[in-house]
mmCIF file of C-alpha atoms in Angstrom:
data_model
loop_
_atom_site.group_PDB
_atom_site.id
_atom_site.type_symbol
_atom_site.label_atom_id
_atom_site.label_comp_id
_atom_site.label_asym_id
_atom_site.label_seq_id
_atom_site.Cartn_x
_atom_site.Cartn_y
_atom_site.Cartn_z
ATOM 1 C CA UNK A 1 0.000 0.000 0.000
ATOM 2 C CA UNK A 2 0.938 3.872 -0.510
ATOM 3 C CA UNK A 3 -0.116 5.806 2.288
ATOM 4 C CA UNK A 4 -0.441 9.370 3.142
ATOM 5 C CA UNK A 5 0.330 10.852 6.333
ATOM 6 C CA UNK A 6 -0.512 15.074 7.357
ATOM 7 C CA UNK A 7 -0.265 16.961 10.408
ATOM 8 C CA UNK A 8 -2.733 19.385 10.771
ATOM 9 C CA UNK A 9 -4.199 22.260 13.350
ATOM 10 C CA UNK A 10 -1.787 23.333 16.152
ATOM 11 C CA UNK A 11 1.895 22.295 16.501
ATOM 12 C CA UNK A 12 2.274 19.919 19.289
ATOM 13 C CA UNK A 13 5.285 17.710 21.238
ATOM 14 C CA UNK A 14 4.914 14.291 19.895
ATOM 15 C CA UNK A 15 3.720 15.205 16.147
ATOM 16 C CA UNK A 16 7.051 13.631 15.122
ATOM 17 C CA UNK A 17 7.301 10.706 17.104
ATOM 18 C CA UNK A 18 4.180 9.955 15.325
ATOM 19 C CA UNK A 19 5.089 10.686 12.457
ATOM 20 C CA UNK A 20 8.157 8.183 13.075
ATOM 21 C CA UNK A 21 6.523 5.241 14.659
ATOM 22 C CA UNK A 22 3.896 5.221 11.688
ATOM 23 C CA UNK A 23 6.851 4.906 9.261
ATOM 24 C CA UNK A 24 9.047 2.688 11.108
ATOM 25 C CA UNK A 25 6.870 -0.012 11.656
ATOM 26 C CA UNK A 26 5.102 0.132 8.127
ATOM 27 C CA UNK A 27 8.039 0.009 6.199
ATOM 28 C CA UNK A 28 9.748 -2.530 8.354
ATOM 29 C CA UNK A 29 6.767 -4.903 9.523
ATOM 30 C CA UNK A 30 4.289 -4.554 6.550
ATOM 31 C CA UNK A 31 6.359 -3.592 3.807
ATOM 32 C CA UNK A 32 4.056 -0.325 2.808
ATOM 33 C CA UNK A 33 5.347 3.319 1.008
ATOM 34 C CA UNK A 34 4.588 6.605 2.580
ATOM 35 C CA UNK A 35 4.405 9.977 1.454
ATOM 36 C CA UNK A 36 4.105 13.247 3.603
ATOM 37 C CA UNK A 37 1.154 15.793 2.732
ATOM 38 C CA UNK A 38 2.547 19.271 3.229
ATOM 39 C CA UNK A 39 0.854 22.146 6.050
ATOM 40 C CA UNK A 40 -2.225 19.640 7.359
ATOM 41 C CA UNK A 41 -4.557 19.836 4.772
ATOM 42 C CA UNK A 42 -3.541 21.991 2.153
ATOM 43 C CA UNK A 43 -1.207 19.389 1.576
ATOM 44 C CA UNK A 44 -3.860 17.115 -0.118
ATOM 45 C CA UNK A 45 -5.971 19.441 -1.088
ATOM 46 C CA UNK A 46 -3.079 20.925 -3.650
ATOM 47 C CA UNK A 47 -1.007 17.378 -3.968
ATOM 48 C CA UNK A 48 1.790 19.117 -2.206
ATOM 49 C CA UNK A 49 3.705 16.298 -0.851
ATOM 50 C CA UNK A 50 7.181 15.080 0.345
ATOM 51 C CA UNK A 51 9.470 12.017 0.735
ATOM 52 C CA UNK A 52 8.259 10.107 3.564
ATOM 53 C CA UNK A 53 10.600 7.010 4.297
ATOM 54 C CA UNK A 54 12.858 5.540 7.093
ATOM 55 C CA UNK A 55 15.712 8.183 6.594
ATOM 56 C CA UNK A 56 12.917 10.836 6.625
ATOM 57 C CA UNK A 57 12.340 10.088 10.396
ATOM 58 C CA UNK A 58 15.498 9.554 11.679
ATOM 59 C CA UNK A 59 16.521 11.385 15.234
ATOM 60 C CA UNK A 60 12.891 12.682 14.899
ATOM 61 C CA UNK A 61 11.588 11.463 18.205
ATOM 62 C CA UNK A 62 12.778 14.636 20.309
ATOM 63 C CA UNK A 63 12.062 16.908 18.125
ATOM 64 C CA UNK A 64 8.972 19.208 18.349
ATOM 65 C CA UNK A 65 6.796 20.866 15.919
ATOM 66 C CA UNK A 66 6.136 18.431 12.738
ATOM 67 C CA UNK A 67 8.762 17.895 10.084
ATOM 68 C CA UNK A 68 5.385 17.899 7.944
ATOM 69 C CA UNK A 69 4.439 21.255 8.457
ATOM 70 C CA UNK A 70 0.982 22.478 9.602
ATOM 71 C CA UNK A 71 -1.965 24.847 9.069
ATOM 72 C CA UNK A 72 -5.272 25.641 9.902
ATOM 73 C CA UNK A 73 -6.539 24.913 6.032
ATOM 74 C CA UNK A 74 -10.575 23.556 5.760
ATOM 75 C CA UNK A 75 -10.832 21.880 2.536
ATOM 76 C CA UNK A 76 -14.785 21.770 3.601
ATOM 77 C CA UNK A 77 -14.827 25.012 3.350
ATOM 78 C CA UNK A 78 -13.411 25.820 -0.131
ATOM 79 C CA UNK A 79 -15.940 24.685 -2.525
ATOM 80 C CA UNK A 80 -14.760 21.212 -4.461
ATOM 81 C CA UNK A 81 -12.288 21.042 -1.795
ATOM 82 C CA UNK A 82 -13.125 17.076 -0.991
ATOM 83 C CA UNK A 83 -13.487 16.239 -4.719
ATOM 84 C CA UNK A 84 -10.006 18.106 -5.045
ATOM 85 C CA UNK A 85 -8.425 16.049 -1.981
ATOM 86 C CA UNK A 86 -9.976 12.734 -3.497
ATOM 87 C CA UNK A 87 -8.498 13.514 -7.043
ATOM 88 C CA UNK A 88 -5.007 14.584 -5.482
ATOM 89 C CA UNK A 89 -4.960 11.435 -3.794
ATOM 90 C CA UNK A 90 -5.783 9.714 -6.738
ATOM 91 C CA UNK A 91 -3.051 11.051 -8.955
ATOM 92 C CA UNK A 92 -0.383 10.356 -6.003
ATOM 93 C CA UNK A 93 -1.000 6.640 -5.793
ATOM 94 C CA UNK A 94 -2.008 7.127 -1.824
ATOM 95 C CA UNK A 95 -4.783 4.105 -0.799
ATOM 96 C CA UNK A 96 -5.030 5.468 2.144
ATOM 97 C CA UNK A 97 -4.352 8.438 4.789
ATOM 98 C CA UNK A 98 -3.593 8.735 8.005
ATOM 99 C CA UNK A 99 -4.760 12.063 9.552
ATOM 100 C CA UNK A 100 -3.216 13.382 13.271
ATOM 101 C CA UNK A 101 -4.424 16.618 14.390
ATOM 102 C CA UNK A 102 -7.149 17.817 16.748
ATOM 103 C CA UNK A 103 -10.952 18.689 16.138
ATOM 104 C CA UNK A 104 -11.073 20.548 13.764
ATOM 105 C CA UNK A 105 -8.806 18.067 11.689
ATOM 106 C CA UNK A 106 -10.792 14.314 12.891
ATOM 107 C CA UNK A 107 -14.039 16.374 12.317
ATOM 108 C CA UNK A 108 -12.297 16.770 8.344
ATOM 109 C CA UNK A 109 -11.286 13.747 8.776
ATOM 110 C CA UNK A 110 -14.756 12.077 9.327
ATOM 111 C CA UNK A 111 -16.630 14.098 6.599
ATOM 112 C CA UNK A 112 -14.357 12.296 3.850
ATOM 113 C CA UNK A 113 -14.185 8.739 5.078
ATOM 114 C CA UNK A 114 -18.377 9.567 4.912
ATOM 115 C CA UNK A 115 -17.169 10.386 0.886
ATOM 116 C CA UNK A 116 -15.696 7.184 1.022
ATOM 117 C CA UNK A 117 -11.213 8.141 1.563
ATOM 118 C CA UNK A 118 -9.993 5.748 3.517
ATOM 119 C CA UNK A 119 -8.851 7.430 6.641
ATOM 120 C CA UNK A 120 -7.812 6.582 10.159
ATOM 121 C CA UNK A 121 -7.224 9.226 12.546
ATOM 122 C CA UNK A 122 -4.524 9.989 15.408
ATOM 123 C CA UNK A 123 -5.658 12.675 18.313
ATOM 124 C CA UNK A 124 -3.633 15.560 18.633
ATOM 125 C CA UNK A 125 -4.036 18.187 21.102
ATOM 126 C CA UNK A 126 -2.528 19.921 23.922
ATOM 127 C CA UNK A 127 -5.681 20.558 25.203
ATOM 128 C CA UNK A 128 -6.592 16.937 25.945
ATOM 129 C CA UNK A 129 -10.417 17.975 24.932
ATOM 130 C CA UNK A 130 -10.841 15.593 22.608
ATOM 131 C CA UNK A 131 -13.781 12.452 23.595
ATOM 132 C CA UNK A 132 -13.189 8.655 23.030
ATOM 133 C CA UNK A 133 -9.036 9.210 24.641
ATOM 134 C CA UNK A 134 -8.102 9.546 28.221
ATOM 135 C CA UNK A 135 -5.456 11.657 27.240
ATOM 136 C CA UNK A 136 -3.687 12.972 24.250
ATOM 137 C CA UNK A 137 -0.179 13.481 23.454
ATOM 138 C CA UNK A 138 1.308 17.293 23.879
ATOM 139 C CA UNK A 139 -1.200 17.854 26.979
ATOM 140 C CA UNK A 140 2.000 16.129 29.368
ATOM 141 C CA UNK A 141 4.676 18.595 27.704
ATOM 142 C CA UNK A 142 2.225 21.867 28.018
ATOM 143 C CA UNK A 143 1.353 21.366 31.413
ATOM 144 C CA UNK A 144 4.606 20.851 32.247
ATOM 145 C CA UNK A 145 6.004 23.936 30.706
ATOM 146 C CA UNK A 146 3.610 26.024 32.098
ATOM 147 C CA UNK A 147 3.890 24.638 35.669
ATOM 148 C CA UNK A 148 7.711 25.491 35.319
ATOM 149 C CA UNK A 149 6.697 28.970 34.702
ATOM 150 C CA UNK A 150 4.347 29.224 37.217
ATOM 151 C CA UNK A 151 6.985 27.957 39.655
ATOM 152 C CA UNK A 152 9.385 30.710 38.431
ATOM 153 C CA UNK A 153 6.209 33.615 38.995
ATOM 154 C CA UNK A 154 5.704 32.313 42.457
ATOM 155 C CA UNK A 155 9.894 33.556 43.503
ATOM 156 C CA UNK A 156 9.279 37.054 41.297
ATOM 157 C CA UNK A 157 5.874 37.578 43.098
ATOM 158 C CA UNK A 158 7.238 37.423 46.705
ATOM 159 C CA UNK A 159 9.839 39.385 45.921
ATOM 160 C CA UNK A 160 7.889 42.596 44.539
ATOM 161 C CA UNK A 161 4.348 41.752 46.772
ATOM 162 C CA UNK A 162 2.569 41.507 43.437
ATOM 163 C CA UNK A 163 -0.496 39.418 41.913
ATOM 164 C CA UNK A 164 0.811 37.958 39.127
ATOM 165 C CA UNK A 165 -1.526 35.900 36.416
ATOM 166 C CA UNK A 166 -0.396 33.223 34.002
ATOM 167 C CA UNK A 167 -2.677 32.952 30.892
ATOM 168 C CA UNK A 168 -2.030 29.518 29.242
ATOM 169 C CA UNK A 169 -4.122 27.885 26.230
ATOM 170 C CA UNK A 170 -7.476 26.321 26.537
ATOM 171 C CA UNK A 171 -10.253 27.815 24.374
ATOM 172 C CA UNK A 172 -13.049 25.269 25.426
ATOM 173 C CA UNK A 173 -11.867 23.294 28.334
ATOM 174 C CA UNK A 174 -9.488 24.334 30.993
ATOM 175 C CA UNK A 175 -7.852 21.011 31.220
ATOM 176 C CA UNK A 176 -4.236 22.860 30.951
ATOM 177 C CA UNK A 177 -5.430 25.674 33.435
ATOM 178 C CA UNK A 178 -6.256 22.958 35.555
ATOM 179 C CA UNK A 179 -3.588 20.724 36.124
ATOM 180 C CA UNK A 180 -0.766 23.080 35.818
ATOM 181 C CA UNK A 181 -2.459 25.134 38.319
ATOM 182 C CA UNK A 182 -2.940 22.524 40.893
ATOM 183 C CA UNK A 183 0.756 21.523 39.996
ATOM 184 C CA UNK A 184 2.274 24.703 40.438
ATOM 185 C CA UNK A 185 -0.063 25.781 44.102
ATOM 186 C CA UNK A 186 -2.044 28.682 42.219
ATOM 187 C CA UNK A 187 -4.073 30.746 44.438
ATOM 188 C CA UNK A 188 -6.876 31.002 41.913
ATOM 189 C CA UNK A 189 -7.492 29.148 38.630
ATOM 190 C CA UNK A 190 -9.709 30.237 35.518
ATOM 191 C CA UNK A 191 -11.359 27.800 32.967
ATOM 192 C CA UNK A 192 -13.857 28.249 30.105
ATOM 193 C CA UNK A 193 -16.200 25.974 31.531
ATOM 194 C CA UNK A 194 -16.988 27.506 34.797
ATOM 195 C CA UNK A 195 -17.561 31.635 34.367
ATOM 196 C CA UNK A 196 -15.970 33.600 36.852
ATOM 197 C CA UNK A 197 -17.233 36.287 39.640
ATOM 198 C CA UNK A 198 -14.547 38.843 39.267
ATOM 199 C CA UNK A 199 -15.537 40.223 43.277
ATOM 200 C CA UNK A 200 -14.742 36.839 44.393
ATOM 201 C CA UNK A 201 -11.884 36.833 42.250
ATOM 202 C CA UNK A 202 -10.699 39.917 43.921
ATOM 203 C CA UNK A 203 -11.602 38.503 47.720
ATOM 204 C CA UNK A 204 -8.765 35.366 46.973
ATOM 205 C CA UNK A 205 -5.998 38.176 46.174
ATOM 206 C CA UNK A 206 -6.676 40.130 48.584
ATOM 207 C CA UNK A 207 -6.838 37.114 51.301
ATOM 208 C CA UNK A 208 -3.644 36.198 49.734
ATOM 209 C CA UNK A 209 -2.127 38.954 50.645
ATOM 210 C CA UNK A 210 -3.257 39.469 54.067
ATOM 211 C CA UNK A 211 -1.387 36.317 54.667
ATOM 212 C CA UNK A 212 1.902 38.073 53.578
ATOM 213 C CA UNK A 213 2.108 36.213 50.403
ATOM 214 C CA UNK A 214 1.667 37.325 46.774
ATOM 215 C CA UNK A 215 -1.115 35.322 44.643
ATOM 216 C CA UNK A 216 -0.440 33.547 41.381
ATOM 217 C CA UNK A 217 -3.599 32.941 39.262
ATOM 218 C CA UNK A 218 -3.613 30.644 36.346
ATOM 219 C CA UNK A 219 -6.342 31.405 33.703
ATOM 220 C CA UNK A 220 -6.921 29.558 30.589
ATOM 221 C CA UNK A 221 -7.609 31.660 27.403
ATOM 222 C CA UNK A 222 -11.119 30.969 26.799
ATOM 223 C CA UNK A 223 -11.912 31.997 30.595
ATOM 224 C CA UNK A 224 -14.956 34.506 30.925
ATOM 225 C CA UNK A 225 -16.596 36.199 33.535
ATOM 226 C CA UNK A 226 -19.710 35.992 34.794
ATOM 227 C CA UNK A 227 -22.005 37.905 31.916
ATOM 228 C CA UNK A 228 -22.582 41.593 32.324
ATOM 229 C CA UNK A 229 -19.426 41.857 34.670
ATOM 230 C CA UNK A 230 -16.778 42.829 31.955
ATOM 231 C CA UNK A 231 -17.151 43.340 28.152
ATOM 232 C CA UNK A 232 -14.575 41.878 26.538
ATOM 233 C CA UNK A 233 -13.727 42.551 22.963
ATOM 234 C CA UNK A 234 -14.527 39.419 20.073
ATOM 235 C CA UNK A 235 -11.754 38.394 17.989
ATOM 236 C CA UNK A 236 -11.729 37.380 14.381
ATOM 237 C CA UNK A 237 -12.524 34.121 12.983
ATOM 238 C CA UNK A 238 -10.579 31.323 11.973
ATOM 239 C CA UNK A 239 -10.808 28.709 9.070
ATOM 240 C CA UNK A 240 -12.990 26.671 11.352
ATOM 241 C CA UNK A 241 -15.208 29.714 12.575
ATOM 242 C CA UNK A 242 -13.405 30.180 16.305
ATOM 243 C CA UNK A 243 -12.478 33.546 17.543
ATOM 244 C CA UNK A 244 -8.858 34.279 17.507
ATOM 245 C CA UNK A 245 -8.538 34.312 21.658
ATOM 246 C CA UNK A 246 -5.877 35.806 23.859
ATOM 247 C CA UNK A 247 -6.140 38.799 26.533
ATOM 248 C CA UNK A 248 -8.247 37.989 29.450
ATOM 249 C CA UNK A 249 -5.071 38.048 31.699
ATOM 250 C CA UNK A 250 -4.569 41.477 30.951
ATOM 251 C CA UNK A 251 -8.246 42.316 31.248
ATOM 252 C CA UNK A 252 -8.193 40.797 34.901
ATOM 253 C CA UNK A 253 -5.070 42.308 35.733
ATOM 254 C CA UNK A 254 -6.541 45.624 35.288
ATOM 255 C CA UNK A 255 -9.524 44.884 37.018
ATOM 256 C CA UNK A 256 -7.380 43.461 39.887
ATOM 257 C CA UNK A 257 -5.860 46.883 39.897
ATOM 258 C CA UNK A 258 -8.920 48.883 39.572
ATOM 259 C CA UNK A 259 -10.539 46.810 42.952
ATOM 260 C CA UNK A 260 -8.209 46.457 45.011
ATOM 261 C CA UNK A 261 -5.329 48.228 44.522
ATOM 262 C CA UNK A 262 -2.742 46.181 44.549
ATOM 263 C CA UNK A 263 0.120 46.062 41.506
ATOM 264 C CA UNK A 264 -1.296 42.693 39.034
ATOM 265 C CA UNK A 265 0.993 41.708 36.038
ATOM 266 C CA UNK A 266 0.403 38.935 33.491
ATOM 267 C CA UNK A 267 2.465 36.545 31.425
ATOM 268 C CA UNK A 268 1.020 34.913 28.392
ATOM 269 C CA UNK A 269 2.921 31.616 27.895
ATOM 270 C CA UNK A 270 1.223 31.100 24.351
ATOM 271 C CA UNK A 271 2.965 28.966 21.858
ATOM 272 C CA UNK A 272 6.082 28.463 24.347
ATOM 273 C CA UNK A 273 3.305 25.837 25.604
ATOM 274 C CA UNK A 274 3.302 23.746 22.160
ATOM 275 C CA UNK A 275 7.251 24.219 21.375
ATOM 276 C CA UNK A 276 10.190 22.706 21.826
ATOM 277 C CA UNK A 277 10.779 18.852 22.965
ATOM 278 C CA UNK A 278 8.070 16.489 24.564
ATOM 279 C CA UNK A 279 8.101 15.017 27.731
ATOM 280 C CA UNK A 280 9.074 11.806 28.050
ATOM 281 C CA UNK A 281 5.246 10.319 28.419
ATOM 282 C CA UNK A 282 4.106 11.994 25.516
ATOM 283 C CA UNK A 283 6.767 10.452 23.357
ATOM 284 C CA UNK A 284 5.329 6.869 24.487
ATOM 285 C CA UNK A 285 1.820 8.029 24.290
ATOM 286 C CA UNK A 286 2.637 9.009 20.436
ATOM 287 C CA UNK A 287 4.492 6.108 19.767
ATOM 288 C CA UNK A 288 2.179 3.778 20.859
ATOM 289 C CA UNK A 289 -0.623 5.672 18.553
ATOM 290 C CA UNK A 290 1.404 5.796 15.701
ATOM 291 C CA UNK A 291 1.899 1.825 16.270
ATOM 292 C CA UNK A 292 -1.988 1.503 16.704
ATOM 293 C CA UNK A 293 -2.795 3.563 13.843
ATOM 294 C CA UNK A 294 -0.406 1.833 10.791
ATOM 295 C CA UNK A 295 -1.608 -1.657 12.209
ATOM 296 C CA UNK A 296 -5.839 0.058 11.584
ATOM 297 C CA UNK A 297 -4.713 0.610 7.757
ATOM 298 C CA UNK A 298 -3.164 -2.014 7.926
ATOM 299 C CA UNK A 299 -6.196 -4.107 8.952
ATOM 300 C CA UNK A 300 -8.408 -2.464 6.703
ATOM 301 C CA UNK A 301 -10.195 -0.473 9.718
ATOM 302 C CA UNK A 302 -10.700 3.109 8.546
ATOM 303 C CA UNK A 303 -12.964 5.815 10.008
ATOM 304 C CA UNK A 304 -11.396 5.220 13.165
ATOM 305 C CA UNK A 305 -9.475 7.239 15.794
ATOM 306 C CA UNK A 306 -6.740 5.527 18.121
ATOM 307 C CA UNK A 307 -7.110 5.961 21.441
ATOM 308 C CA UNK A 308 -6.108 5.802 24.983
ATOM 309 C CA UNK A 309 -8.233 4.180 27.633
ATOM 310 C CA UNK A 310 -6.497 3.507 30.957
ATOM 311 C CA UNK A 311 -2.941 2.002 29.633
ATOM 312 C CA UNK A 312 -4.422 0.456 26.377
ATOM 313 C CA UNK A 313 -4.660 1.605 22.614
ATOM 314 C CA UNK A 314 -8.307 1.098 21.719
ATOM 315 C CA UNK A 315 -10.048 2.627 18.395
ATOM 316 C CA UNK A 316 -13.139 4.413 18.180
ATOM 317 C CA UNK A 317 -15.075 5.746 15.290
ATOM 318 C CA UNK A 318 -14.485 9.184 14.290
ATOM 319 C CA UNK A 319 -17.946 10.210 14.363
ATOM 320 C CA UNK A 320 -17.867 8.875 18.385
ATOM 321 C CA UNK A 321 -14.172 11.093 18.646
ATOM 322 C CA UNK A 322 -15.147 14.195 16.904
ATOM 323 C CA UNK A 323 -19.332 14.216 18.529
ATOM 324 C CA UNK A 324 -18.116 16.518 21.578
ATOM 325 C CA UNK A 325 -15.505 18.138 23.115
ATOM 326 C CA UNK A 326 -14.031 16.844 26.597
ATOM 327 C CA UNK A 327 -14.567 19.411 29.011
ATOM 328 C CA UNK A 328 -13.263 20.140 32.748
ATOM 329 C CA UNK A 329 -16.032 17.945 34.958
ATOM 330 C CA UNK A 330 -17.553 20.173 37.961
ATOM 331 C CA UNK A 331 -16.269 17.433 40.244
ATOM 332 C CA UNK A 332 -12.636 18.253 39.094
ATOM 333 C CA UNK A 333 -12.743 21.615 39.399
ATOM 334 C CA UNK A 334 -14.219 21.889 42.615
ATOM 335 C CA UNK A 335 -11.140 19.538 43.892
ATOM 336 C CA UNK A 336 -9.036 22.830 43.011
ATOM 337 C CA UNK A 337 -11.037 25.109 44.627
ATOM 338 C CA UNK A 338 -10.291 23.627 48.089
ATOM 339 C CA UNK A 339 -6.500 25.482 47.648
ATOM 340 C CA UNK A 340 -8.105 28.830 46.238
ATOM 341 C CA UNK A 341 -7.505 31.888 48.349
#
């Protein structure tokens, strides 16, 4: 078989280990051809491809980023964009594709095995938000990045009595917010699923303080207050029709200011969060999917996503994967609270 791999959405730790284990074991196991699609899916969708053998993924496994390249391209959106993909496909000699990305990508992913391309899918997300996987790879290398950095805020905030905020990625589920927070001892921590009261907000910094200490809050990206509190300004819109996100730690910083009048600073960690090498656990965790997902072509079983239930690969269908996003349970969040304040 010829087969197609593409990397699409957000960068993320792991892409190439992927990437590597896909190759490795198709070419050496099951005797099968690859070839890279170029920047997700504008690769297909303008037969932009690239050699894709064993020598291709050498010393790839620490590497971040994706030696594939990514983007944010919707071929659903461009009109004969599927038609163009299937032709493409067609005049490359690829049987099949294997597709690694988040959401946005699986949900692309699904439409054309429903147009009959014979796809299998690999989640990718630092966000772990995705349903049918305990846990995808990238989430273990973001969280611990930004728990580093929120270990480093705690020293700079004693030292000039300051509130200092940490705004890390998460546009639909906190799951980064989250666990970083707990990791690193935040004082408060923000998510998109649960909106805010910014006077209660304002009572944990200024408790923190009366203990001598300076708070650190951690607030994911898609955080929002309480409605009516604060307007806050709508981005634009991406390929896939979400607002371009970023600024609530500012916004809160000023209204920390503004309340209680005490000094508030943020950091944005952005895409320091999705760079550089993955943690050791999330190069197993995309080994072992790249294993699971060349042995589903393999096999014949497309339509599928890899996935990770306790310490097993399992596969579910892409419609089940792609259905609805993983969110931040109330249960979970309230274990966080106990440590707010």
């Amino acid at each position: 078989m010829r087969i197609g791999v593409l990397t699409g959405g957000g960068d993320c730790p792991g892409l190439n280990a992927v990437i590597r284990a896909v190759v490795r074991k198709g070419v050496s196991v099951y005797g099968h051809e690859f070839v890279g699609f170029r920047d997700g899916w504008r690769g297909p969708l303008e037969g932009d491809t690239m050699p894709l053998d064993i020598q291709a993924v050498r010393g790839i496994l620490p590497r971040g980023g994706t030696i594939l390249g990514s983007s944010r391209t919707n071929p659903i959106k461009i009109e004969g964009g599927v038609d163009r993909i299937k032709e493409n496909l067609a005049a490359t000699g690829v049987d099949a594709l294997i597709a690694i990305g988040g959401e946005d990508t699986l949900g692309v992913a699904r439409q054309l095995y429903e147009r009959d391309v014979k796809v299998v899918g690999v989640p990718k997300t630092i966000d772990n938000d995705l349903s049918g996987t305990d846990y995808t790879f990238g989430f273990d290398t973001a969280v611990n990045i930004a728990t580093e950095a929120i270990d480093r805020l705690h020293t700079t905030a004693e030292s000039h009595h300051r509130a200092l905020i940490c705004e890390v990625m998460g546009r639909h589920a906190g799951w980064i917010a989250l666990h970083a927070g707990m990791a690193g001892g935040a004082n408060v921590i923000l998510i998109p699923e649960r909106p805010f009261d910014i006077d209660r907000v304002c009572e944990y910094v200024e408790s923190r303080f009366r203990t001598r200490y300076s708070p650190i809050l951690v607030v994911a990206e898609g955080a929002h207050p309480i409605e009516g509190q604060i307007a806050l300004q709508a981005g634009e819109l991406d390929a896939f029709g979400h607002v371009r996100l970023g600024g609530i730690g500012e916004v809160l910083a000023k209204e920390i200011e503004k309340r209680t009048g005490k000094e508030a600073r943020t950091t944005v960690l952005g895409h320091i969060q999705r760079g550089g090498t993955p943690t050791a656990y999330d190069r197993v965790l995309a080994t072992r999917f790249g294993l699971q997902a060349i042995d589903a072509v393999h096999e014949g079983d497309y339509g599928i996503m890899v996935a990770l239930r306790g310490t097993d690969m399992v596969r579910v269908g892409l419609d089940v994967a792609t259905a609805e996003l993983k969110t931040v349970p109330v249960s979970r969040y309230a274990e966080a609270e106990v440590f707010f304040g």
